[in-house]
XYZ file of C-alpha atoms in Angstrom:
246
model
C -2.366 -40.211 86.134
C -2.778 -38.271 82.809
C -4.808 -35.146 82.393
C -5.924 -34.206 79.318
C -7.131 -30.802 77.816
C -5.079 -27.350 78.300
C -5.960 -24.043 77.115
C -6.406 -20.716 78.380
C -10.308 -20.715 78.492
C -12.404 -21.592 81.369
C -12.705 -25.319 80.382
C -15.018 -28.222 83.190
C -13.968 -31.974 82.600
C -12.933 -30.604 78.803
C -15.024 -28.978 75.234
C -19.875 -35.717 61.954
C -18.453 -32.282 62.524
C -17.023 -29.657 64.409
C -20.100 -27.374 63.507
C -20.585 -24.289 65.419
C -23.477 -23.801 65.534
C -23.971 -26.970 67.211
C -22.132 -25.772 70.099
C -24.389 -22.891 70.840
C -27.732 -25.261 71.059
C -26.364 -26.697 74.219
C -28.022 -24.957 77.072
C -26.965 -21.789 78.946
C -26.604 -23.660 82.274
C -27.672 -20.517 84.723
C -25.294 -22.154 87.491
C -22.588 -21.955 85.180
C -23.733 -18.900 83.860
C -23.303 -16.642 88.168
C -20.162 -18.806 88.450
C -18.128 -17.194 85.560
C -19.596 -14.117 86.168
C -18.656 -14.206 89.387
C -14.926 -15.491 88.660
C -15.149 -12.709 85.998
C -15.323 -10.279 88.327
C -13.144 -11.607 90.740
C -11.094 -11.682 88.758
C -10.870 -7.631 87.610
C -10.768 -6.867 90.960
C -7.364 -8.650 91.256
C -6.021 -6.879 88.189
C -7.029 -3.794 88.200
C -5.790 -3.367 84.727
C -8.056 -5.695 82.526
C -10.813 -4.165 81.222
C -14.011 -6.433 80.753
C -13.341 -5.676 77.698
C -9.956 -7.428 77.726
C -11.915 -10.990 79.285
C -13.405 -13.156 78.020
C -14.244 -16.957 79.503
C -16.383 -20.341 77.743
C -17.362 -23.080 79.810
C -19.113 -26.183 78.854
C -19.453 -29.229 81.409
C -19.674 -32.382 80.267
C -20.345 -34.471 82.957
C -23.434 -35.715 81.499
C -22.745 -35.564 78.530
C -26.180 -36.887 77.067
C -27.566 -33.163 78.959
C -24.177 -31.178 77.977
C -24.559 -27.510 78.859
C -22.691 -24.845 78.684
C -21.859 -21.064 79.830
C -18.823 -17.640 78.724
C -18.743 -14.482 79.358
C -17.850 -11.834 76.505
C -17.794 -15.748 74.642
C -18.099 -14.340 71.255
C -16.078 -11.514 71.177
C -13.072 -11.792 69.191
C -9.461 -11.305 70.100
C -5.498 -12.160 68.637
C -5.139 -16.019 69.925
C -1.620 -16.521 69.569
C -0.919 -19.266 70.238
C -3.887 -21.406 70.113
C -4.927 -20.530 66.114
C -2.906 -23.387 66.313
C -5.298 -26.148 66.352
C -7.206 -24.823 64.014
C -4.299 -25.520 62.345
C -3.989 -29.145 63.411
C -7.886 -30.061 62.944
C -7.246 -28.737 58.771
C -3.827 -30.893 58.859
C -6.207 -33.528 59.305
C -9.198 -32.919 57.276
C -6.606 -33.047 54.041
C -4.853 -35.962 55.263
C -1.574 -34.515 55.932
C -1.053 -35.888 59.115
C 1.571 -38.552 57.530
C 3.023 -36.453 55.082
C 7.112 -36.478 55.823
C 7.801 -34.094 58.767
C 4.169 -33.982 59.393
C 3.941 -35.829 62.745
C 7.492 -34.531 64.163
C 5.100 -31.154 63.181
C 2.209 -31.640 64.290
C 4.129 -32.697 68.078
C 6.330 -30.338 68.020
C 3.485 -27.639 67.099
C 0.416 -28.776 70.011
C 3.191 -30.242 72.390
C 5.557 -26.827 72.842
C 4.029 -24.961 71.010
C 6.943 -24.150 68.480
C 6.441 -21.712 65.785
C 9.019 -23.178 63.386
C 6.773 -26.311 63.313
C 3.706 -24.622 63.302
C 4.763 -22.353 60.125
C 5.383 -25.493 58.405
C 2.627 -27.142 58.660
C 0.549 -23.875 58.036
C 2.708 -23.604 54.621
C 2.219 -27.351 54.535
C -1.951 -26.951 53.766
C -1.972 -23.456 51.960
C 0.499 -24.678 49.209
C 2.242 -21.510 50.382
C 6.004 -20.357 51.487
C 7.334 -16.921 53.426
C 9.792 -15.258 50.949
C 9.429 -10.927 49.241
C 7.074 -9.448 49.429
C 4.387 -9.976 46.214
C 2.590 -7.967 44.162
C -0.624 -7.346 41.807
C -2.116 -10.543 40.720
C 0.584 -12.998 43.248
C -0.399 -11.244 45.742
C -3.748 -12.053 45.867
C -3.215 -15.425 45.085
C -1.254 -16.445 48.238
C -3.722 -14.521 50.535
C -6.667 -16.655 48.923
C -4.779 -19.638 49.362
C -4.198 -18.976 52.909
C -7.687 -18.370 53.869
C -7.556 -22.075 53.821
C -8.537 -22.945 57.099
C -10.847 -19.831 56.962
C -12.959 -21.809 53.998
C -13.434 -25.463 56.123
C -14.638 -23.490 59.621
C -16.395 -20.555 58.777
C -19.544 -22.194 56.434
C -19.756 -24.849 60.081
C -20.383 -21.221 61.915
C -16.940 -20.354 63.246
C -15.777 -16.982 64.030
C -12.018 -17.445 62.910
C -9.353 -16.134 61.111
C -6.294 -18.297 61.026
C -3.730 -16.900 57.597
C -1.178 -15.737 59.721
C 1.888 -18.127 61.051
C 2.889 -17.349 64.409
C 6.028 -15.648 65.159
C 7.935 -14.825 68.410
C 9.754 -11.423 66.342
C 7.078 -10.079 63.840
C 7.183 -11.147 60.603
C 8.909 -10.642 57.235
C 8.097 -9.767 53.360
C 5.648 -10.778 51.733
C 4.153 -12.548 55.691
C 3.557 -8.403 56.577
C 1.800 -8.306 53.707
C -1.053 -9.741 54.868
C -0.367 -8.312 58.800
C -0.075 -5.771 59.409
C -0.364 -4.523 56.345
C -4.462 -5.832 56.457
C -5.370 -5.807 59.544
C -8.460 -7.528 58.896
C -6.584 -10.568 57.985
C -4.797 -10.208 61.378
C -5.792 -13.992 63.449
C -8.484 -14.047 65.590
C -11.180 -15.957 67.365
C -13.415 -16.574 70.391
C -13.294 -18.628 73.046
C -16.052 -19.545 72.695
C -15.219 -21.081 68.893
C -11.982 -22.406 70.364
C -14.320 -24.347 73.182
C -16.478 -25.858 70.177
C -13.093 -26.900 68.260
C -12.368 -28.595 71.888
C -14.988 -30.158 72.543
C -15.409 -31.943 69.437
C -12.587 -33.314 69.631
C -13.467 -34.023 72.456
C -16.545 -35.374 71.403
C -14.260 -37.268 68.491
C -16.455 -35.318 66.078
C -13.096 -32.970 64.429
C -12.838 -34.347 61.743
C -13.055 -37.430 62.612
C -13.492 -39.941 65.433
C -9.659 -41.255 64.824
C -8.545 -37.702 63.534
C -9.860 -36.524 66.987
C -8.531 -39.263 68.726
C -4.896 -38.077 67.668
C -5.780 -34.874 68.353
C -6.488 -35.563 71.518
C -3.580 -37.322 71.938
C -1.392 -34.253 70.861
C -2.987 -32.282 73.233
C -2.704 -35.051 76.781
C -0.819 -33.621 79.026
C 1.039 -34.922 82.434
C 0.202 -34.160 85.542
C 3.950 -35.219 86.623
C 5.767 -34.477 84.192
C 9.542 -35.773 84.762
C 11.125 -32.255 83.935
C 9.600 -28.970 85.906
C 10.553 -27.125 83.051
C 8.336 -29.196 80.935
C 5.008 -28.395 83.370
C 2.176 -27.309 81.522
C 0.017 -28.276 83.852
C 0.990 -25.891 87.929
C -0.527 -22.862 87.061
C -2.668 -22.988 84.128
C -6.121 -23.870 83.856
C -6.203 -27.832 83.518
C -4.612 -27.776 87.672
C -8.076 -27.328 88.817
C -9.916 -29.573 86.989
C -9.685 -33.701 87.246
C -7.989 -36.318 85.607
C -8.935 -37.742 82.358
């Protein structure tokens, strides 16, 4: 058996456009809301150094597709999304129909399946028509930053409060990448659990970019319940371990 969906957000049975505003219109389920708050309270009690301001959860129940419901705990609070931002890079690749460009299929697989930062950097350069290098000044810097807004320009009009402009780094940025962050903190990558859950929901519902694009993204996000190598296990110890297969 295989299980589809992963991510560090609460998600039951998984999350024409992936419109965030439509996500916000889903009814809040009081029972899920109560369960989330109890889970948050238990988590904060178990980890005393964790504060409520640094904990966010979003759950969407899609077990009844015609009457989907949701709940969240600080779901609209912005935070640094680390590698989860790669989901938005992936969606933009398909939005631009670049999924079959040279090296892009391999990069997509490595970025999503093993969360490789080099692959993510390559794809961000591909979709934004930019490249790393020495620091820039004046018009050249403004043009570089404007091009890096390409993912934001797709998602922000659909109601997503995200920023996906910076490459994920293992040990920190260099050159002009530092001029996005840390030199300009407001340009740092950010997202909310609600925005991430919304994108996943529309991928699952085959409405992110297109039905075929959603299917391709789902295939990349699929995770085996029993991987052949233990060091490749991305289920055990994660939220996905508690979810049913499928």
